Tab-separated table of C-alpha atoms in Angstrom:
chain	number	residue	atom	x	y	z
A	89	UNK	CA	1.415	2.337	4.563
A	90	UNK	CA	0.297	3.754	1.580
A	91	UNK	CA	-3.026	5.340	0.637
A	92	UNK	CA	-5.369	3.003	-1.253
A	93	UNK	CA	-8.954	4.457	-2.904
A	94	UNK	CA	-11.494	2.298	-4.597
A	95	UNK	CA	-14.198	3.811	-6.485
A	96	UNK	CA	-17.782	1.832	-7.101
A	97	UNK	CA	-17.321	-0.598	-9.962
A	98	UNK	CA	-19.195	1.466	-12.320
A	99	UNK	CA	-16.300	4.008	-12.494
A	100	UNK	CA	-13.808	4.231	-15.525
A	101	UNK	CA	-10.679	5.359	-16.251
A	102	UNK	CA	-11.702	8.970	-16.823
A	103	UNK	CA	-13.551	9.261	-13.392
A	104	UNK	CA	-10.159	7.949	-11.639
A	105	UNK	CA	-8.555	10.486	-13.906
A	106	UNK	CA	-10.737	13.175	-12.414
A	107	UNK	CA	-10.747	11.865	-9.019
A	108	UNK	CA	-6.842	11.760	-9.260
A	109	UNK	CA	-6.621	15.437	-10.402
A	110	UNK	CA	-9.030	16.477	-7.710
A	111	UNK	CA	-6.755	14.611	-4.676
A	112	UNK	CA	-3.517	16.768	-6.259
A	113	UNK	CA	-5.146	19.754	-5.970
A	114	UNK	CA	-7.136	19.978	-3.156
A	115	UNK	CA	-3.602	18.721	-1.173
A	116	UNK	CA	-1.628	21.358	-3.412
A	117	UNK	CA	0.750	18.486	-4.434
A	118	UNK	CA	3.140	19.841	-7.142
A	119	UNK	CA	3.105	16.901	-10.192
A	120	UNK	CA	7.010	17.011	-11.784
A	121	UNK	CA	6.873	13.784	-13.874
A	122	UNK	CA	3.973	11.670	-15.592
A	123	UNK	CA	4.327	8.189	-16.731
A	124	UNK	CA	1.955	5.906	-18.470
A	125	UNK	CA	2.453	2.360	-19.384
A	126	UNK	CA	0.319	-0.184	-21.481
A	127	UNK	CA	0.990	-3.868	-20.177
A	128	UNK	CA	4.070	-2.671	-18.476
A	129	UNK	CA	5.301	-1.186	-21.717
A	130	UNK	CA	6.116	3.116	-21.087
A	131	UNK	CA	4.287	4.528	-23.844
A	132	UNK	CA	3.775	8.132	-22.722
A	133	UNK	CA	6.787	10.327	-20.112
A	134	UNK	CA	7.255	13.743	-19.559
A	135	UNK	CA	8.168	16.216	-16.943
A	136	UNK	CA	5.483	18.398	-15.791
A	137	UNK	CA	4.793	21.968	-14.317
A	138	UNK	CA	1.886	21.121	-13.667
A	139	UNK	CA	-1.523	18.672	-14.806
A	140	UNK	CA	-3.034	19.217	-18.320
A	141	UNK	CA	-6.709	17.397	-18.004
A	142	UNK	CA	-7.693	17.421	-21.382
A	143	UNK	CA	-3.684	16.314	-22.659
A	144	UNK	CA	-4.497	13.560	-20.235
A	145	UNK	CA	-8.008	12.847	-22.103
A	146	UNK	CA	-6.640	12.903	-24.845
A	147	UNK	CA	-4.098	9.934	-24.425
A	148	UNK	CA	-6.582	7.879	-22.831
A	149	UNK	CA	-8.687	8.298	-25.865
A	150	UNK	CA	-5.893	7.496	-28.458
A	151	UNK	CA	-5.557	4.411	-26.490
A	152	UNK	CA	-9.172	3.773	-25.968
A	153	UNK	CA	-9.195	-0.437	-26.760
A	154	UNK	CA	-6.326	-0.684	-23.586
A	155	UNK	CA	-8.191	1.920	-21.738
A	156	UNK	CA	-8.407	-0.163	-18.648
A	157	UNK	CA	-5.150	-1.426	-19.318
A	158	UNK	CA	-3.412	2.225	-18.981
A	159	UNK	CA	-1.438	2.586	-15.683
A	160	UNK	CA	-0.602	6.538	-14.783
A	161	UNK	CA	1.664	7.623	-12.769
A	162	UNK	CA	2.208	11.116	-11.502
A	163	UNK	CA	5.882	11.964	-9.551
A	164	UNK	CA	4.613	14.304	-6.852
A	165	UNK	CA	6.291	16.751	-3.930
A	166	UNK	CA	4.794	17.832	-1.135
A	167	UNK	CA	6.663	20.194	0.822
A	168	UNK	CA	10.149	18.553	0.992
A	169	UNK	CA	8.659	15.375	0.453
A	170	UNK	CA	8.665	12.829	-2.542
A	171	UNK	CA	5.597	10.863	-3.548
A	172	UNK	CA	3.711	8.848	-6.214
A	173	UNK	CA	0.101	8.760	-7.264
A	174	UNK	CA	-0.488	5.872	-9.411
A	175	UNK	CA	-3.790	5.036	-11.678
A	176	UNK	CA	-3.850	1.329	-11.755
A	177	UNK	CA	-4.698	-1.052	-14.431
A	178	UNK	CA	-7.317	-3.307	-14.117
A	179	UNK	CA	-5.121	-5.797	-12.708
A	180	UNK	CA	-3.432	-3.913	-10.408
A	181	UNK	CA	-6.374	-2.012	-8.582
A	182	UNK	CA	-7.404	-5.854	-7.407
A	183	UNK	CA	-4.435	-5.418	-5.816
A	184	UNK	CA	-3.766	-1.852	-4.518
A	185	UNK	CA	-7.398	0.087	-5.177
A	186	UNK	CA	-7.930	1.971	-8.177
A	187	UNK	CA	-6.103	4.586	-7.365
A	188	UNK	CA	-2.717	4.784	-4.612
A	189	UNK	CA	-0.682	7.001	-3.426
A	190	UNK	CA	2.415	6.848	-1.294
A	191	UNK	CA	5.703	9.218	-0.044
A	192	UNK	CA	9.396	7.564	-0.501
A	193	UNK	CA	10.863	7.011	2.453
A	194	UNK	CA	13.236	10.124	3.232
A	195	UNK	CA	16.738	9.649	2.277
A	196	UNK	CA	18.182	12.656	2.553
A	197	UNK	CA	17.145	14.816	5.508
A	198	UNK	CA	16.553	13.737	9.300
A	199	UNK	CA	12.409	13.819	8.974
A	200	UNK	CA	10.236	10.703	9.790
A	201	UNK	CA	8.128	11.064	7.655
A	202	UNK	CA	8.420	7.822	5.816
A	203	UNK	CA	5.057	6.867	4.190
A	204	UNK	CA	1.733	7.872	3.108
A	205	UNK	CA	0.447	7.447	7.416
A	206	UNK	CA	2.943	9.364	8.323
A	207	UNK	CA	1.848	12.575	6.727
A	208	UNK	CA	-1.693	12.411	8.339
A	209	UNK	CA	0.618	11.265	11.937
A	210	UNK	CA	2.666	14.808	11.800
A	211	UNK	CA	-0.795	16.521	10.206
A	212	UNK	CA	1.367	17.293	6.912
A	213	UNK	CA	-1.693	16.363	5.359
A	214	UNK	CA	-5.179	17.179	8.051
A	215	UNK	CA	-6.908	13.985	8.702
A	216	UNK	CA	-10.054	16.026	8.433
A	217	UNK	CA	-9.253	17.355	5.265
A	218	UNK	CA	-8.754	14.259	4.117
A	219	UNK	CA	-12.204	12.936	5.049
A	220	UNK	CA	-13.782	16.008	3.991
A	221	UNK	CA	-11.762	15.546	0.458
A	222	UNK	CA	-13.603	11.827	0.556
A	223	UNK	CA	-17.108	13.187	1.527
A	224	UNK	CA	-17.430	15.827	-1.572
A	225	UNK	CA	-16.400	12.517	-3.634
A	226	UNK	CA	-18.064	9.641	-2.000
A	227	UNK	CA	-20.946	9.536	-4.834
A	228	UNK	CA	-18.036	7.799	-6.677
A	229	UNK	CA	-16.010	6.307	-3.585
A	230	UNK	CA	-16.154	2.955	-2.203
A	231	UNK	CA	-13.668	3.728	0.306
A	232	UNK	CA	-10.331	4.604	1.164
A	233	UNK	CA	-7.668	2.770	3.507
A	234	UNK	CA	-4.304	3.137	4.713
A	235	UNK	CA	-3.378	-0.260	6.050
A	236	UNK	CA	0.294	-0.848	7.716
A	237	UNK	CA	1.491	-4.018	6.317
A	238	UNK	CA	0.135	-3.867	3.011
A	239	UNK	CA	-2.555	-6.418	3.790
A	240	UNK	CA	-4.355	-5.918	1.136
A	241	UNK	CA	-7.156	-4.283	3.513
A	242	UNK	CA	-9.054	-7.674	4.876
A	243	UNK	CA	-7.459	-7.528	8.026
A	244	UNK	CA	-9.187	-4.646	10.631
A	245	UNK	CA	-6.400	-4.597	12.775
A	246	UNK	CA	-4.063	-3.425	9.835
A	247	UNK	CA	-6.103	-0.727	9.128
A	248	UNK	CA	-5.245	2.842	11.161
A	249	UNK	CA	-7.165	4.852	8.380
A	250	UNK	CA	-10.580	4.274	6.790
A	251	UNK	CA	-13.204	6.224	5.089
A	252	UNK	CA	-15.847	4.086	3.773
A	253	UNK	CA	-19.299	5.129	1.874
A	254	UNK	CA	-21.306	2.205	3.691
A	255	UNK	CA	-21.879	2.422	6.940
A	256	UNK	CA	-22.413	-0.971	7.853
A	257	UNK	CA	-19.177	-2.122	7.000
A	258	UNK	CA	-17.765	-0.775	9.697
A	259	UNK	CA	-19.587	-3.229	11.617
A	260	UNK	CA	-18.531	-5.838	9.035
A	261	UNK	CA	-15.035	-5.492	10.016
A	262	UNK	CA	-15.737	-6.067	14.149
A	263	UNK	CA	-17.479	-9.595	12.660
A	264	UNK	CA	-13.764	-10.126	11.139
A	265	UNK	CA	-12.143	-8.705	14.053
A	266	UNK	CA	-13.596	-11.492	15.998
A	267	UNK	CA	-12.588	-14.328	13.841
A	268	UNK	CA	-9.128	-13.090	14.015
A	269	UNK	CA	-9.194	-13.295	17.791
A	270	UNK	CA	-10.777	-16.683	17.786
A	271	UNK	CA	-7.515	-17.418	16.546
A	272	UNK	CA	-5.679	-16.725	19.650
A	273	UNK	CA	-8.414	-16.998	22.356
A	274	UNK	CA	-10.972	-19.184	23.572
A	275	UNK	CA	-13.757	-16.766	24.306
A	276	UNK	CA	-13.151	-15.138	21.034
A	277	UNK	CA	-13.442	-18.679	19.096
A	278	UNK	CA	-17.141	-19.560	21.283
A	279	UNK	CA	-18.428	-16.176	20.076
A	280	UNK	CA	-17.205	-16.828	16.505
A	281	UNK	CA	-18.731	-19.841	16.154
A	282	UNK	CA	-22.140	-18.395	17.057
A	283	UNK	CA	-21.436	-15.278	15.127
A	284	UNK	CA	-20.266	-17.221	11.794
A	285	UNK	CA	-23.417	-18.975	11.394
A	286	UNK	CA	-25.845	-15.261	10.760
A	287	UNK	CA	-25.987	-13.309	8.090
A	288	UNK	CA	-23.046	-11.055	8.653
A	289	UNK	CA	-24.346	-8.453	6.257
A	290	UNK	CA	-28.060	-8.081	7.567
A	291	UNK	CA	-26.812	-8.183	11.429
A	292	UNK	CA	-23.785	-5.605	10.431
A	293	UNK	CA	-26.770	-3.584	9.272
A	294	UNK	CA	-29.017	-3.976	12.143
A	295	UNK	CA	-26.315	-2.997	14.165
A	296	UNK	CA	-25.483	0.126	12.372
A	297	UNK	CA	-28.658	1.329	12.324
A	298	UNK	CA	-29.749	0.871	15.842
A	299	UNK	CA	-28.600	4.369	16.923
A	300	UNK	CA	-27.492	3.598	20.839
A	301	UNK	CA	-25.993	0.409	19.825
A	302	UNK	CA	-23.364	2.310	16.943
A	303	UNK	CA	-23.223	5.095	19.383
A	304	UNK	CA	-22.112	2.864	22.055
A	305	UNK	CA	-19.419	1.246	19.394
A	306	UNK	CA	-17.960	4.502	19.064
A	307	UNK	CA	-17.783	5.439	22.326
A	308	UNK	CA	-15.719	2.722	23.091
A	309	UNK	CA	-13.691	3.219	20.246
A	310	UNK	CA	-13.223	6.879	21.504
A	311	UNK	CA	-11.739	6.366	24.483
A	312	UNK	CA	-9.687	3.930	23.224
A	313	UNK	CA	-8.091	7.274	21.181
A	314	UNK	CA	-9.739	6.153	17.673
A	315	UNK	CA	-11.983	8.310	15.979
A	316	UNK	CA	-14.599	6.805	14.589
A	317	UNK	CA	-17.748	8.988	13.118
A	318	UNK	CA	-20.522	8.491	11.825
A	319	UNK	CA	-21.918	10.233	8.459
A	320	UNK	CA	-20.683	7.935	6.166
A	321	UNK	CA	-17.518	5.862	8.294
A	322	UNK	CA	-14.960	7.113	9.123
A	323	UNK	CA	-12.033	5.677	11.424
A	324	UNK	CA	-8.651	7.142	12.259
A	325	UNK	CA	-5.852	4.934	14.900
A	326	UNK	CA	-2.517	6.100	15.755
A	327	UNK	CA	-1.724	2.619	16.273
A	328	UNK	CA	-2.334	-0.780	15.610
A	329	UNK	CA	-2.719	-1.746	19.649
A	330	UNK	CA	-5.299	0.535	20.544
A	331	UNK	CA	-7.147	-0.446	17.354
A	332	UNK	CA	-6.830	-3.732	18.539
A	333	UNK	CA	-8.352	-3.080	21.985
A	334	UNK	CA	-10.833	-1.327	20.836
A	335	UNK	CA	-12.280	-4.239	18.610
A	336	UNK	CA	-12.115	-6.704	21.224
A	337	UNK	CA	-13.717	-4.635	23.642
A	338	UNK	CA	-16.421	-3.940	21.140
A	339	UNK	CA	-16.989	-7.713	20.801
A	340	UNK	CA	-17.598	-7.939	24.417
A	341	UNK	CA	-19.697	-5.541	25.301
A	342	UNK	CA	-22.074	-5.873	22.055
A	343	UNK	CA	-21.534	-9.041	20.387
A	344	UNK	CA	-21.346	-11.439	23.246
A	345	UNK	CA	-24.497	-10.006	24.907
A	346	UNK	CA	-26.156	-10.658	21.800
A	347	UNK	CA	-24.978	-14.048	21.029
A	348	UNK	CA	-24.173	-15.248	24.933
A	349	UNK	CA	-28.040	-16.716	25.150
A	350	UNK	CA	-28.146	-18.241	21.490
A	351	UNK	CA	-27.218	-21.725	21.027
A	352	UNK	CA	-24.413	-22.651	18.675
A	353	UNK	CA	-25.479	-24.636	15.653
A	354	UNK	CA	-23.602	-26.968	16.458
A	355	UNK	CA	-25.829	-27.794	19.551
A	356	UNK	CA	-28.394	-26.870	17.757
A	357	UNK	CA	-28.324	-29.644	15.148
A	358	UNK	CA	-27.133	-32.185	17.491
A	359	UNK	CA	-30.327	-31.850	19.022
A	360	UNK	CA	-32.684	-32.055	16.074
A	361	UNK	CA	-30.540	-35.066	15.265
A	362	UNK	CA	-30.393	-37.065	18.161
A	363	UNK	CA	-34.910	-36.411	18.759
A	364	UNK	CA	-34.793	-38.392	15.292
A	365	UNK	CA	-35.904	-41.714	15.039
A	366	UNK	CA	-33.477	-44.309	14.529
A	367	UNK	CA	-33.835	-45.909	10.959
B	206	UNK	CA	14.687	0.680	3.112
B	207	UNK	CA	17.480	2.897	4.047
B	208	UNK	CA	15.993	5.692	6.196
B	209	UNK	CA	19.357	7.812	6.933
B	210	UNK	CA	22.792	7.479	6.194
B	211	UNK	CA	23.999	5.869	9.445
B	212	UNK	CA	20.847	3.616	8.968
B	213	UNK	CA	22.410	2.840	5.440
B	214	UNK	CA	25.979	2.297	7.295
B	215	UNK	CA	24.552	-0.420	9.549
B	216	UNK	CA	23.191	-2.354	6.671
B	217	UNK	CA	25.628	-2.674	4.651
B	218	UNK	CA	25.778	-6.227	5.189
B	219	UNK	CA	22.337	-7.347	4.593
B	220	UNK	CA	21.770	-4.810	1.872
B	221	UNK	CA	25.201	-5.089	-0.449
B	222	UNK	CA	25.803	-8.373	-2.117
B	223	UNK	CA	29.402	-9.680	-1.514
B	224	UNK	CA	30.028	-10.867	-4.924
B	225	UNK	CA	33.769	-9.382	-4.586
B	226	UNK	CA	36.217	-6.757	-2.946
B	227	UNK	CA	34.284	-3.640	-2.586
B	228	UNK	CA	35.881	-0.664	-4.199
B	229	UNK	CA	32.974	2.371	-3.096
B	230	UNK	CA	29.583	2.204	-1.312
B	231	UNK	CA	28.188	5.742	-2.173
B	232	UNK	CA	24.730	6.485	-0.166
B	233	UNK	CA	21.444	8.018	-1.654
B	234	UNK	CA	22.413	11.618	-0.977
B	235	UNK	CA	26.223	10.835	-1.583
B	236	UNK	CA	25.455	9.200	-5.342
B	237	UNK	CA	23.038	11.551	-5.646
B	238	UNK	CA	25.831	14.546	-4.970
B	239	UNK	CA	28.101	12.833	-7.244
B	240	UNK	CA	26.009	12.437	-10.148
B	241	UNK	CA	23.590	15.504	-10.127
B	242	UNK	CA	20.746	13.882	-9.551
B	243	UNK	CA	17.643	15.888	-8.902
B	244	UNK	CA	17.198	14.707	-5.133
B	245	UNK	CA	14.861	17.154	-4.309
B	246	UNK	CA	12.540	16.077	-7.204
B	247	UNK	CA	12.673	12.364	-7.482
B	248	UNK	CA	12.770	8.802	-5.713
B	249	UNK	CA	16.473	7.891	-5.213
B	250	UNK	CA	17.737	4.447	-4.557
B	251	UNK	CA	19.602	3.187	-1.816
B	252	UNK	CA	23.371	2.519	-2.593
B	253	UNK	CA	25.482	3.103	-6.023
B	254	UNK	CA	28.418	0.396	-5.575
B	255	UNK	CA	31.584	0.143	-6.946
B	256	UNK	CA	33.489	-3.922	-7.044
B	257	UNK	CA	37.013	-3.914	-7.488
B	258	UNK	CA	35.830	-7.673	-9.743
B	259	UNK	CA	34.491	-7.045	-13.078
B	260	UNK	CA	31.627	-9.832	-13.745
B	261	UNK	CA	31.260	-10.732	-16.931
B	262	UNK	CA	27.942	-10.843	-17.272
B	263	UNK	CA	26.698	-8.270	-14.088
B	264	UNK	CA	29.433	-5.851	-14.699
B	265	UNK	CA	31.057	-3.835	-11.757
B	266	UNK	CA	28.941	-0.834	-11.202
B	267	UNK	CA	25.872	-1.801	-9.264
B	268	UNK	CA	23.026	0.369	-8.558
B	269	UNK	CA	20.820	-0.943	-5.074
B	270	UNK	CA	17.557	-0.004	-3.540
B	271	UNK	CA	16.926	-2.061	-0.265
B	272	UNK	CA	13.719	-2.483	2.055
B	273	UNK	CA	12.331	-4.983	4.827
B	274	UNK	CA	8.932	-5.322	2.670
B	275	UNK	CA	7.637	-2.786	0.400
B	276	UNK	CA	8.702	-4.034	-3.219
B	277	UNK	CA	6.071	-1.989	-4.860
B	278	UNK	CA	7.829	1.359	-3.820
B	279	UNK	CA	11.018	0.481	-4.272
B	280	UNK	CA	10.864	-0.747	-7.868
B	281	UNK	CA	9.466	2.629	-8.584
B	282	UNK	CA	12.606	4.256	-6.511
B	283	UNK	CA	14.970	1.935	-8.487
B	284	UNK	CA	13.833	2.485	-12.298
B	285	UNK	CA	13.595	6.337	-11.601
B	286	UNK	CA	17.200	6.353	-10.593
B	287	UNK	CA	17.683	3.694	-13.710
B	288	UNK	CA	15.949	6.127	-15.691
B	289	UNK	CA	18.483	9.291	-14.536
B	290	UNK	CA	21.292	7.500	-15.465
B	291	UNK	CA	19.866	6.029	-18.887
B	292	UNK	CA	18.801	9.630	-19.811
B	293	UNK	CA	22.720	10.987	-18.564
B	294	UNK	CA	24.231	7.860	-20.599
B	295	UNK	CA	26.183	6.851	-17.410
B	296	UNK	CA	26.808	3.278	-17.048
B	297	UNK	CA	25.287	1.092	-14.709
B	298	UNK	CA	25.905	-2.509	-15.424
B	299	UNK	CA	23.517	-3.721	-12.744
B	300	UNK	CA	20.293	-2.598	-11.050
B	301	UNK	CA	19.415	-4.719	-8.036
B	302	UNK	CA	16.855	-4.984	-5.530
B	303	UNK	CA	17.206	-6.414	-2.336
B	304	UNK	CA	14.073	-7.270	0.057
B	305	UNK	CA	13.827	-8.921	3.479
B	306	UNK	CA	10.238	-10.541	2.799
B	307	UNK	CA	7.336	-10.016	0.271
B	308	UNK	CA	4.370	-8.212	1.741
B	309	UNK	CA	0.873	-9.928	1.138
B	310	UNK	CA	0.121	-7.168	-1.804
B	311	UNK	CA	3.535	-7.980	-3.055
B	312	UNK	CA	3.163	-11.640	-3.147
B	313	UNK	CA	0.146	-11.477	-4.831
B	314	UNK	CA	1.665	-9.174	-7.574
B	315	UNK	CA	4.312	-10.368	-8.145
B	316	UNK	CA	4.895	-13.645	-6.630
B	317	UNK	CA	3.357	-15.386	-9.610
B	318	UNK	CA	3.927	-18.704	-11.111
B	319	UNK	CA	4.180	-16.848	-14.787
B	320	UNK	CA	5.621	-13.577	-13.466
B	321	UNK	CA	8.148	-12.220	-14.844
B	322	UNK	CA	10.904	-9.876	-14.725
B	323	UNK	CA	12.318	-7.763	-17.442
B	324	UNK	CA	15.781	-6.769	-16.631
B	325	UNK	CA	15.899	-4.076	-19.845
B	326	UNK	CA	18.830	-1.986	-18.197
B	327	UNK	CA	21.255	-4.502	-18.968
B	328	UNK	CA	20.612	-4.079	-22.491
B	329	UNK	CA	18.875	-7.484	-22.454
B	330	UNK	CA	15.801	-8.616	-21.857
B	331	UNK	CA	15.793	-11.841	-19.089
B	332	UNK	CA	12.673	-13.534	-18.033
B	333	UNK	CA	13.159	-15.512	-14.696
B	334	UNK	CA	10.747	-18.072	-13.135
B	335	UNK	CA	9.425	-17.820	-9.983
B	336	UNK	CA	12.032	-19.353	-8.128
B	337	UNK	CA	15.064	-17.640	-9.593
B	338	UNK	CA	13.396	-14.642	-8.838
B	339	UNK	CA	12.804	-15.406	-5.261
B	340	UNK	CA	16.222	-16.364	-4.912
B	341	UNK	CA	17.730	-13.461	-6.352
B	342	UNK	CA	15.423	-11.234	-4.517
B	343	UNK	CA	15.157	-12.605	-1.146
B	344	UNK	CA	18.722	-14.799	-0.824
B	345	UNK	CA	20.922	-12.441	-2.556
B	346	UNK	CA	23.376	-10.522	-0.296
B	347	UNK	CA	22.270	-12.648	2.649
C-alpha cells in the first residue's frame, strides 16, 4: 500500500528531483540517509540532516549519460515512523511510478500504522493535504495512487486513493470496473459486451463532462463513504468493499440505462449477415 | 512481515528455515537492542538467528526479514540492516528473505527470466536463475 506518483512523460529526472523535495517538505518528513545507485550499483550514500538541492544537482549532472538510469533513495521519519521515498529508474517507474513512497511496517512499538494508507487512515498525513500537495503540482502530475495489493494500478477495485489530472479517467476506470464484474456475473458480462465495443475514451469523456451525469456518479459514490471530487479527480475509500459497491452501483444506474436499448454487435452483425445474399 | 513481537513468536515456523538445531531467535527490537542499531532511524529486519550447525557454505549466523507479499520493502529493510552490520564489521554469514507469494509489481520486477540476484554480503557474488530463486524465496523454511 504504498504511494505511487507518475509525472507526464515529458518530465526528467530533475523535475522528479524537485517534485520529490517538494513532497518532503510540505509533509515535514525528516531525510536521515540518501542512496543512489546506477544499474543497481551504490555509487553515492550518506547520512543526512537534511536535503541539499543543488548537492543533489550536482550528482545527477556528473552522471548525466545514466541520468535516467539514477535511482534515489531518501531514508525518511515521520513522527515515530520509518519510511522511504525512492526516485526510480527508467525501468522501475514502469513498474512503481516515477516516484514512491512507503512506511516500514512497525516493529517496535504497538502502532498500526503499517504502510503508506495507513498514515492518510489515522490522518498522520491529511488526505486533503495530500490532494492539495497534488493540485499546486498537477501541471507536472499524471496522477497519484495508493493501491492495496500492489496491482500495479489497472485494477479500480485495488485502488482506495487516487488523484488524477484527467478527469475522464475516472470514468475510464468504472468501464474497467465493469469488465472485472463480467467476470463474476451475468448482468455485468451483457453490459460489457455492449460497453467493450465504444470508444471507451470518447464515452468516458462524454460522461465526465455531462455535469448531472458525473454529479450523479459521485453522489453515489458518496454515500457509499468514498469521496470522490471533482476539480481535477480525486477519490479517497477506506476500503476495498465499499469501493466495490460503489462501482457496481454506478454501472447500474448509468451505464446500463445507456447501453440497455443498444444492440450488442454481436446481434448486430448477425443481422447484416444473415440479410446477405447467399453466394 | 513481522508486525509485533508476539506476531514474530507465532511465525517462527513459516518464517525461520530449519536447516539445524536453533541456538537464538533474537526479534527486530531484541537484535536491534543487542547490537545498537539505530531503531528509531532505520528499516530493521525481522529475525537475527543463531544455528547450533555451522554450514559450510551459509555459515551459522543468519540475518531474516519475512512478509506475506511485499518483496520490494523488505529488500530495502534487509540490506539496511546488511548495511549496519557491514559498516560495524559484525559477521553475518547469511542474509535471507523469506516471502509467502510475489505481488503482481513484484513479479514483474523481479520475477524475470534473466533476473538476477547478487548475494554480495557473503563476500561472493551468486547469480541464480529464475527458478532457484523462486525456490529459495518462496519454498525455503516452508
Amino acid at each position: 500500500m504504498s504511494l505511487h506518483i507518475d509525472l507526464i512523460k515529458s518530465e526528467n529526472k530533475y523535475r522528479q528531483l524537485e517534485l520529490a523535495i517538494a513532497f518532503i517538505s510540505f509533509f515535514n518528513l525528516i531525510v536521515n540517509k540518501l542512496k543512489i545507485k546506477v544499474n543497481g550499483d551504490v555509487i553515492h550514500e550518506e547520512q543526512l540532516k537534511g536535503i541539499d538541492k543543488n548537492k543533489l544537482i550536482k550528482i545527477i549532472d556528473s552522471n548525466i549519460d545514466n541520468k535516467e538510469s539514477l535511482h534515489i533513495q531518501f531514508l525518511f521519519n515521520l513522527n515515530s515512523h520509518i519510511g522511504y521515498l525512492n526516485i526510480n529508474n527508467n525501468y522501475d517507474s514502469n513498474i512503481f511510478g516515477n516516484i514512491e513512497a512507503n512506511i516500514f511496517p512497525d516493529k517496535i512499538s504497538n502502532s498500526n500504522i503499517n504502510n503508506f494508507f495507513d498514515l492518510l487512515r489515522h490522518n498522520i498525513i491529511n488526505k486533503d493535504n495530500l490532494d492539495k500537495f497534488f493540485v499546486n503540482h498537477k501541471q507536472i502530475l499524471s496522477k497519484a495512487y495508493i493501491d492495496i495489493n500492489e496491482e500495479g494500478g489497472d485494477n479500480p477495485f485495488d485502488i482506495l486513493y487516487e488523484y488524477g489530472t484527467t478527469g475522464y479517467n475516472f470514468f475510464m476506470k468504472l468501464f474497467k470496473a465493469v469488465e472485472l464484474l463480467s467476470e463474476e456475473n451475468q448482468d455485468f458480462l451483457d453490459l460489457y459486451t455492449k460497453l467493450r465495443s465504444s470508444d471507451k475514451n470518447y464515452f468516458s469523456s462524454l460522461l465526465w463532462h455531462d455535469d448531472k451525469i458525473r454529479d450523479y456518479a459521485f453522489k453515489i459514490a458518496n454515500e457509499n463513504n468514498i469521496v470522490a471530487q471533482v476539480g481535477s479527480f480525486r477519490l479517497y475509500a477506506d476500503n476495498k468493499v465499499q469501493l466495490k459497491k460503489s462501482y457496481k452501483e454506478m454501472a447500474e444506474k448509468i451505464l446500463n440505462p445507456i447501453f440497455m436499448e443498444i444492440p450488442s454487435m454481436e446481434e448486430q452483425v448477425k443481422k447484416v449477415s444473415s440479410n446477405l445474399p447467399n453466394q | 512481515m513481522v508486525e509485533k513481537l508476539e506476531e514474530a513468536k507465532r511465525r517462527v515456523k513459516d518464517d525461520i528455515p530449519p536447516i539445524g538445531i536453533i541456538k537464538n531467535i533474537y526479534y527486530a527490537p531484541e537484535w536491534g537492542e543487542k547490537f545498537s542499531y539505530p531503531i528509531n532511524k532505520l528499516p530493521i529486519a525481522d529475525y537475527y538467528v543463531e544455528y547450533n550447525y555451522n554450514h559450510k557454505n551459509f555459515g551459522s549466523r543468519y540475518l531474516i526479514e519475512a512478509s506475506k507479499s511485499n518483496l520490494h520493502a523488505q529488500i530495502i529493510q534487509l540490506e539496511e540492516s546488511a548495511d549496519f552490520f557491514k559498516r560495524e564489521k559484525i559477521v553475518v554469514d547469511t542474509y535471507l528473505i523469506v516471502i509467502d507469494r510475489l505481488s503482481d509489481r513484484d513479479k514483474r520486477k523481479y520475477k524475470l527470466k534473466d533476473f538476477t540476484l547478487e548475494l554480495q554480503y557473503l563476500g561472493k557474488t551468486s547469480k541464480e536463475s529464475e527458478n532457484e530463486f523462486a525456490h529459495r524465496f518462496n519454498k525455503i523454511g516452508k
